Amino acid sequence: MGTEPAQGNPLGLTKKGHSCVRLEKDGRVLVIDPGGFSEQEAALGADVLLVTHEHPDHFDELRLRAAMENNPECEIWTLRSVAEQISGAFPGRVHTVGDGDTFTAAGFEVEVHGELHAVIHPDIPRITNVGYVVDGLVFHPGDALTVPERPVETLLLPVHAPWNKYSEVLDFVRAVAPTQVYDIHDGLLNETGIGLFGRLLGDGGPGTGGAAHAWLAPGESVGLAR
């Protein structure tokens, strides 16, 4: 069972399945990447939906449609490759963004960072990918190891994927230099794998450069403070 976001903190974060997270503030809800590995209801209740790229573990059209139909005020911000697939169903409610853009949605301040998905293999064409900094507090990079040119308090770390390895993950944490790290992109890990990464990124590893590291179970919540 998850814990409630700490009282008085400006932003509550709930980990959902795989790479999906839910952010809450002042009764409004922002959900990032409710894809096919996340819960069926992961996007429901959202006022704002952010999608980093078109891969199905991050973008599931049925989950987005359900959220948009559930809340007629809900809107989506995403890159062009995703927007083109869903904008026709919700005219005026799907917005295209790219690297360097900033916008306000339902009271959340959002910055867009990055342009390309990480390399999976040279034989596989790269697609576009953007990451999002929300309220200057938390950064979700999608499927890339983009280092924003700004301080990051809380980093959502894609810990396991076909396109990364531990040395790259650790160097990414050190380069971003956050205060706190929470794992995402963990849907293919079993308990053994989760424990292994916990040790490697924790006290048993070579060091994150001072960032605290934690893994949240799906449904578990924390409060984020400046």
mmCIF file of C-alpha atoms in Angstrom:
data_model
loop_
_atom_site.group_PDB
_atom_site.id
_atom_site.type_symbol
_atom_site.label_atom_id
_atom_site.label_comp_id
_atom_site.label_asym_id
_atom_site.label_seq_id
_atom_site.Cartn_x
_atom_site.Cartn_y
_atom_site.Cartn_z
ATOM 1 C CA MET A 1 0.000 0.000 0.000
ATOM 2 C CA GLY A 2 1.317 3.443 -0.881
ATOM 3 C CA THR A 3 1.893 6.243 1.580
ATOM 4 C CA GLU A 4 0.137 9.576 1.237
ATOM 5 C CA PRO A 5 2.174 12.527 -0.109
ATOM 6 C CA ALA A 6 3.683 14.464 2.758
ATOM 7 C CA GLN A 7 1.499 17.293 4.028
ATOM 8 C CA GLY A 8 2.667 20.740 2.987
ATOM 9 C CA ASN A 9 4.785 19.491 0.098
ATOM 10 C CA PRO A 10 3.987 21.110 -3.246
ATOM 11 C CA LEU A 11 3.932 17.933 -5.323
ATOM 12 C CA GLY A 12 2.854 14.348 -4.676
ATOM 13 C CA LEU A 13 4.400 11.600 -6.811
ATOM 14 C CA THR A 14 2.881 8.147 -7.228
ATOM 15 C CA LYS A 15 4.792 5.442 -9.067
ATOM 16 C CA LYS A 16 2.677 3.490 -11.524
ATOM 17 C CA GLY A 17 3.667 0.468 -13.585
ATOM 18 C CA HIS A 18 6.905 0.566 -15.605
ATOM 19 C CA SER A 19 7.634 4.139 -16.758
ATOM 20 C CA CYS A 20 4.369 5.783 -15.726
ATOM 21 C CA VAL A 21 4.133 8.288 -12.866
ATOM 22 C CA ARG A 22 1.262 10.341 -11.463
ATOM 23 C CA LEU A 23 1.887 13.834 -10.051
ATOM 24 C CA GLU A 24 -0.691 15.638 -7.908
ATOM 25 C CA LYS A 25 -0.947 19.235 -6.704
ATOM 26 C CA ASP A 26 -3.859 21.339 -5.460
ATOM 27 C CA GLY A 27 -6.334 18.663 -6.504
ATOM 28 C CA ARG A 28 -5.018 18.480 -10.084
ATOM 29 C CA VAL A 29 -3.388 15.426 -11.629
ATOM 30 C CA LEU A 30 -0.644 15.074 -14.259
ATOM 31 C CA VAL A 31 0.254 11.641 -15.639
ATOM 32 C CA ILE A 32 3.355 10.828 -17.682
ATOM 33 C CA ASP A 33 3.663 7.831 -20.043
ATOM 34 C CA PRO A 34 0.662 5.606 -19.268
ATOM 35 C CA GLY A 35 1.832 2.899 -21.640
ATOM 36 C CA GLY A 36 1.047 -0.733 -22.247
ATOM 37 C CA PHE A 37 3.106 -1.999 -19.299
ATOM 38 C CA SER A 38 1.293 0.269 -16.824
ATOM 39 C CA GLU A 39 -2.074 -0.311 -15.176
ATOM 40 C CA GLN A 40 -5.205 -0.140 -17.331
ATOM 41 C CA GLU A 41 -6.495 2.731 -15.193
ATOM 42 C CA ALA A 42 -3.133 4.533 -14.937
ATOM 43 C CA ALA A 43 -4.294 7.609 -16.868
ATOM 44 C CA LEU A 44 -7.818 7.881 -15.456
ATOM 45 C CA GLY A 45 -8.505 11.054 -13.494
ATOM 46 C CA ALA A 46 -5.740 12.999 -15.204
ATOM 47 C CA ASP A 47 -6.095 16.691 -16.011
ATOM 48 C CA VAL A 48 -2.826 16.647 -17.963
ATOM 49 C CA LEU A 49 -1.223 13.814 -19.940
ATOM 50 C CA LEU A 50 2.409 13.932 -21.078
ATOM 51 C CA VAL A 51 3.861 11.333 -23.450
ATOM 52 C CA THR A 52 7.603 11.129 -24.131
ATOM 53 C CA HIS A 53 7.538 9.027 -27.323
ATOM 54 C CA GLU A 54 5.617 6.544 -29.425
ATOM 55 C CA HIS A 55 6.872 3.168 -28.150
ATOM 56 C CA PRO A 56 3.962 1.115 -26.788
ATOM 57 C CA ASP A 57 5.368 0.789 -23.268
ATOM 58 C CA HIS A 58 5.032 4.599 -23.036
ATOM 59 C CA PHE A 59 2.165 5.394 -25.412
ATOM 60 C CA ASP A 60 -1.048 3.373 -25.347
ATOM 61 C CA GLU A 61 -3.841 4.991 -27.329
ATOM 62 C CA LEU A 62 -6.626 3.158 -25.506
ATOM 63 C CA ARG A 63 -5.399 4.332 -22.088
ATOM 64 C CA LEU A 64 -5.167 7.917 -23.357
ATOM 65 C CA ARG A 65 -8.603 7.777 -24.960
ATOM 66 C CA ALA A 66 -10.127 6.462 -21.744
ATOM 67 C CA ALA A 67 -8.640 9.333 -19.758
ATOM 68 C CA MET A 68 -9.686 11.959 -22.298
ATOM 69 C CA GLU A 69 -13.235 10.629 -22.419
ATOM 70 C CA ASN A 70 -13.388 10.347 -18.622
ATOM 71 C CA ASN A 71 -12.440 14.026 -18.190
ATOM 72 C CA PRO A 72 -13.527 16.390 -20.991
ATOM 73 C CA GLU A 73 -11.082 19.003 -19.644
ATOM 74 C CA CYS A 74 -8.069 16.695 -19.885
ATOM 75 C CA GLU A 75 -5.439 17.612 -22.488
ATOM 76 C CA ILE A 76 -2.328 15.917 -23.912
ATOM 77 C CA TRP A 77 1.105 17.406 -24.558
ATOM 78 C CA THR A 78 3.484 15.285 -26.603
ATOM 79 C CA LEU A 79 5.788 15.204 -29.591
ATOM 80 C CA ARG A 80 4.532 15.193 -33.164
ATOM 81 C CA SER A 81 4.822 11.439 -33.803
ATOM 82 C CA VAL A 82 2.346 10.725 -30.992
ATOM 83 C CA ALA A 83 0.119 13.750 -31.548
ATOM 84 C CA GLU A 84 -0.502 12.721 -35.153
ATOM 85 C CA GLN A 85 -1.907 9.383 -33.992
ATOM 86 C CA ILE A 86 -4.499 10.742 -31.568
ATOM 87 C CA SER A 87 -5.151 14.431 -32.252
ATOM 88 C CA GLY A 88 -7.964 13.719 -34.749
ATOM 89 C CA ALA A 89 -10.078 12.156 -31.998
ATOM 90 C CA PHE A 90 -9.748 15.144 -29.665
ATOM 91 C CA PRO A 91 -9.551 18.385 -31.686
ATOM 92 C CA GLY A 92 -7.896 21.228 -29.811
ATOM 93 C CA ARG A 93 -6.957 19.040 -26.854
ATOM 94 C CA VAL A 94 -3.677 17.547 -28.137
ATOM 95 C CA HIS A 95 -0.641 19.846 -28.215
ATOM 96 C CA THR A 96 2.686 19.267 -29.974
ATOM 97 C CA VAL A 97 5.875 20.199 -28.110
ATOM 98 C CA GLY A 98 9.618 19.925 -28.642
ATOM 99 C CA ASP A 99 12.956 20.584 -27.012
ATOM 100 C CA GLY A 100 13.112 23.986 -25.315
ATOM 101 C CA ASP A 101 9.359 24.510 -25.078
ATOM 102 C CA THR A 102 7.726 25.566 -21.803
ATOM 103 C CA PHE A 103 4.038 25.614 -20.952
ATOM 104 C CA THR A 104 1.562 25.711 -18.080
ATOM 105 C CA ALA A 105 -1.123 23.021 -17.871
ATOM 106 C CA ALA A 106 -3.685 22.735 -15.047
ATOM 107 C CA GLY A 107 -1.352 24.705 -12.808
ATOM 108 C CA PHE A 108 1.739 22.592 -13.563
ATOM 109 C CA GLU A 109 4.792 24.322 -15.030
ATOM 110 C CA VAL A 110 6.419 22.059 -17.622
ATOM 111 C CA GLU A 111 9.739 22.302 -19.486
ATOM 112 C CA VAL A 112 10.592 20.073 -22.471
ATOM 113 C CA HIS A 113 14.120 18.651 -22.809
ATOM 114 C CA GLY A 114 15.670 16.368 -25.415
ATOM 115 C CA GLU A 115 15.048 15.324 -28.996
ATOM 116 C CA LEU A 116 16.002 11.689 -29.676
ATOM 117 C CA HIS A 117 15.463 8.238 -28.211
ATOM 118 C CA ALA A 118 18.627 6.514 -26.993
ATOM 119 C CA VAL A 119 20.342 4.174 -29.463
ATOM 120 C CA ILE A 120 18.988 0.634 -29.160
ATOM 121 C CA HIS A 121 21.229 -0.718 -31.943
ATOM 122 C CA PRO A 122 22.785 0.978 -34.986
ATOM 123 C CA ASP A 123 20.519 -1.125 -37.235
ATOM 124 C CA ILE A 124 17.376 0.247 -35.561
ATOM 125 C CA PRO A 125 16.418 3.777 -36.672
ATOM 126 C CA ARG A 126 16.216 6.290 -33.838
ATOM 127 C CA ILE A 127 12.891 7.949 -33.131
ATOM 128 C CA THR A 128 12.110 11.221 -31.416
ATOM 129 C CA ASN A 129 11.842 11.419 -27.622
ATOM 130 C CA VAL A 130 11.340 14.278 -25.196
ATOM 131 C CA GLY A 131 11.654 14.515 -21.425
ATOM 132 C CA TYR A 132 9.711 16.728 -19.040
ATOM 133 C CA VAL A 133 10.705 18.779 -15.995
ATOM 134 C CA VAL A 134 7.587 19.445 -13.924
ATOM 135 C CA ASP A 135 7.373 22.401 -11.525
ATOM 136 C CA GLY A 136 11.158 22.625 -11.510
ATOM 137 C CA LEU A 137 11.165 19.620 -9.178
ATOM 138 C CA VAL A 138 11.097 16.351 -11.094
ATOM 139 C CA PHE A 139 12.543 15.209 -14.428
ATOM 140 C CA HIS A 140 11.184 12.292 -16.496
ATOM 141 C CA PRO A 141 13.571 11.720 -19.432
ATOM 142 C CA GLY A 142 11.560 9.102 -21.327
ATOM 143 C CA ASP A 143 13.851 6.671 -23.160
ATOM 144 C CA ALA A 144 16.957 8.835 -23.222
ATOM 145 C CA LEU A 145 19.772 9.914 -20.959
ATOM 146 C CA THR A 146 19.279 13.636 -21.607
ATOM 147 C CA VAL A 147 21.045 15.915 -19.135
ATOM 148 C CA PRO A 148 19.000 19.125 -18.767
ATOM 149 C CA GLU A 149 20.878 22.399 -18.671
ATOM 150 C CA ARG A 150 19.236 23.244 -15.340
ATOM 151 C CA PRO A 151 19.289 21.867 -11.794
ATOM 152 C CA VAL A 152 17.149 18.790 -11.153
ATOM 153 C CA GLU A 153 15.935 18.004 -7.648
ATOM 154 C CA THR A 154 14.305 14.614 -8.334
ATOM 155 C CA LEU A 155 15.335 12.370 -11.231
ATOM 156 C CA LEU A 156 13.087 9.581 -12.503
ATOM 157 C CA LEU A 157 15.710 7.088 -13.643
ATOM 158 C CA PRO A 158 15.119 4.616 -16.521
ATOM 159 C CA VAL A 159 17.003 1.863 -14.781
ATOM 160 C CA HIS A 160 16.567 -1.085 -17.172
ATOM 161 C CA ALA A 161 16.021 -1.150 -20.934
ATOM 162 C CA PRO A 162 17.385 -2.694 -24.150
ATOM 163 C CA TRP A 163 19.135 0.613 -24.822
ATOM 164 C CA ASN A 164 21.065 1.114 -21.590
ATOM 165 C CA LYS A 165 23.594 -0.534 -19.288
ATOM 166 C CA TYR A 166 24.479 0.053 -15.659
ATOM 167 C CA SER A 167 27.584 2.182 -16.298
ATOM 168 C CA GLU A 168 25.545 4.557 -18.481
ATOM 169 C CA VAL A 169 22.750 4.733 -15.914
ATOM 170 C CA LEU A 170 25.169 5.568 -13.110
ATOM 171 C CA ASP A 171 27.043 8.159 -15.172
ATOM 172 C CA PHE A 172 23.698 9.743 -16.090
ATOM 173 C CA VAL A 173 22.782 10.133 -12.417
ATOM 174 C CA ARG A 174 26.158 11.704 -11.688
ATOM 175 C CA ALA A 175 25.838 14.092 -14.651
ATOM 176 C CA VAL A 176 22.342 15.244 -13.714
ATOM 177 C CA ALA A 177 23.395 15.515 -10.040
ATOM 178 C CA PRO A 178 19.925 15.348 -8.467
ATOM 179 C CA THR A 179 19.221 15.175 -4.750
ATOM 180 C CA GLN A 180 16.891 12.175 -5.072
ATOM 181 C CA VAL A 181 16.545 9.343 -7.608
ATOM 182 C CA TYR A 182 13.489 7.107 -8.066
ATOM 183 C CA ASP A 183 13.585 4.207 -10.515
ATOM 184 C CA ILE A 184 11.282 3.978 -13.514
ATOM 185 C CA HIS A 185 11.369 1.775 -16.637
ATOM 186 C CA ASP A 186 11.535 -1.317 -14.441
ATOM 187 C CA GLY A 187 8.654 -3.336 -15.860
ATOM 188 C CA LEU A 188 10.907 -6.150 -17.131
ATOM 189 C CA LEU A 189 12.710 -6.632 -13.808
ATOM 190 C CA ASN A 190 11.822 -9.294 -11.260
ATOM 191 C CA GLU A 191 12.552 -8.974 -7.536
ATOM 192 C CA THR A 192 16.118 -10.175 -8.033
ATOM 193 C CA GLY A 193 16.824 -7.521 -10.642
ATOM 194 C CA ILE A 194 15.224 -4.774 -8.570
ATOM 195 C CA GLY A 195 17.366 -5.779 -5.612
ATOM 196 C CA LEU A 196 20.508 -5.844 -7.737
ATOM 197 C CA PHE A 197 19.992 -2.329 -9.074
ATOM 198 C CA GLY A 198 19.114 -1.178 -5.563
ATOM 199 C CA ARG A 199 22.493 -2.353 -4.319
ATOM 200 C CA LEU A 200 24.439 -1.002 -7.292
ATOM 201 C CA LEU A 201 22.818 2.430 -7.014
ATOM 202 C CA GLY A 202 22.834 2.410 -3.224
ATOM 203 C CA ASP A 203 25.440 2.009 -0.525
ATOM 204 C CA GLY A 204 26.778 -1.182 -2.096
ATOM 205 C CA GLY A 205 27.685 0.476 -5.395
ATOM 206 C CA PRO A 206 30.397 2.876 -6.532
ATOM 207 C CA GLY A 207 28.388 5.965 -5.616
ATOM 208 C CA THR A 208 25.867 8.225 -7.319
ATOM 209 C CA GLY A 209 27.678 11.456 -6.559
ATOM 210 C CA GLY A 210 25.581 12.110 -3.493
ATOM 211 C CA ALA A 211 22.070 11.432 -4.826
ATOM 212 C CA ALA A 212 19.811 9.330 -2.617
ATOM 213 C CA HIS A 213 18.321 6.353 -4.444
ATOM 214 C CA ALA A 214 15.019 4.557 -3.848
ATOM 215 C CA TRP A 215 12.715 2.130 -5.630
ATOM 216 C CA LEU A 216 8.964 2.653 -5.313
ATOM 217 C CA ALA A 217 6.522 -0.198 -5.766
ATOM 218 C CA PRO A 218 3.625 0.521 -8.146
ATOM 219 C CA GLY A 219 1.037 2.495 -6.203
ATOM 220 C CA GLU A 220 3.519 3.833 -3.662
ATOM 221 C CA SER A 221 3.563 7.624 -3.173
ATOM 222 C CA VAL A 222 5.995 10.209 -1.835
ATOM 223 C CA GLY A 223 5.932 13.974 -1.365
ATOM 224 C CA LEU A 224 8.427 16.114 -3.239
ATOM 225 C CA ALA A 225 9.704 19.331 -1.658
ATOM 226 C CA ARG A 226 11.935 22.069 -2.964
#
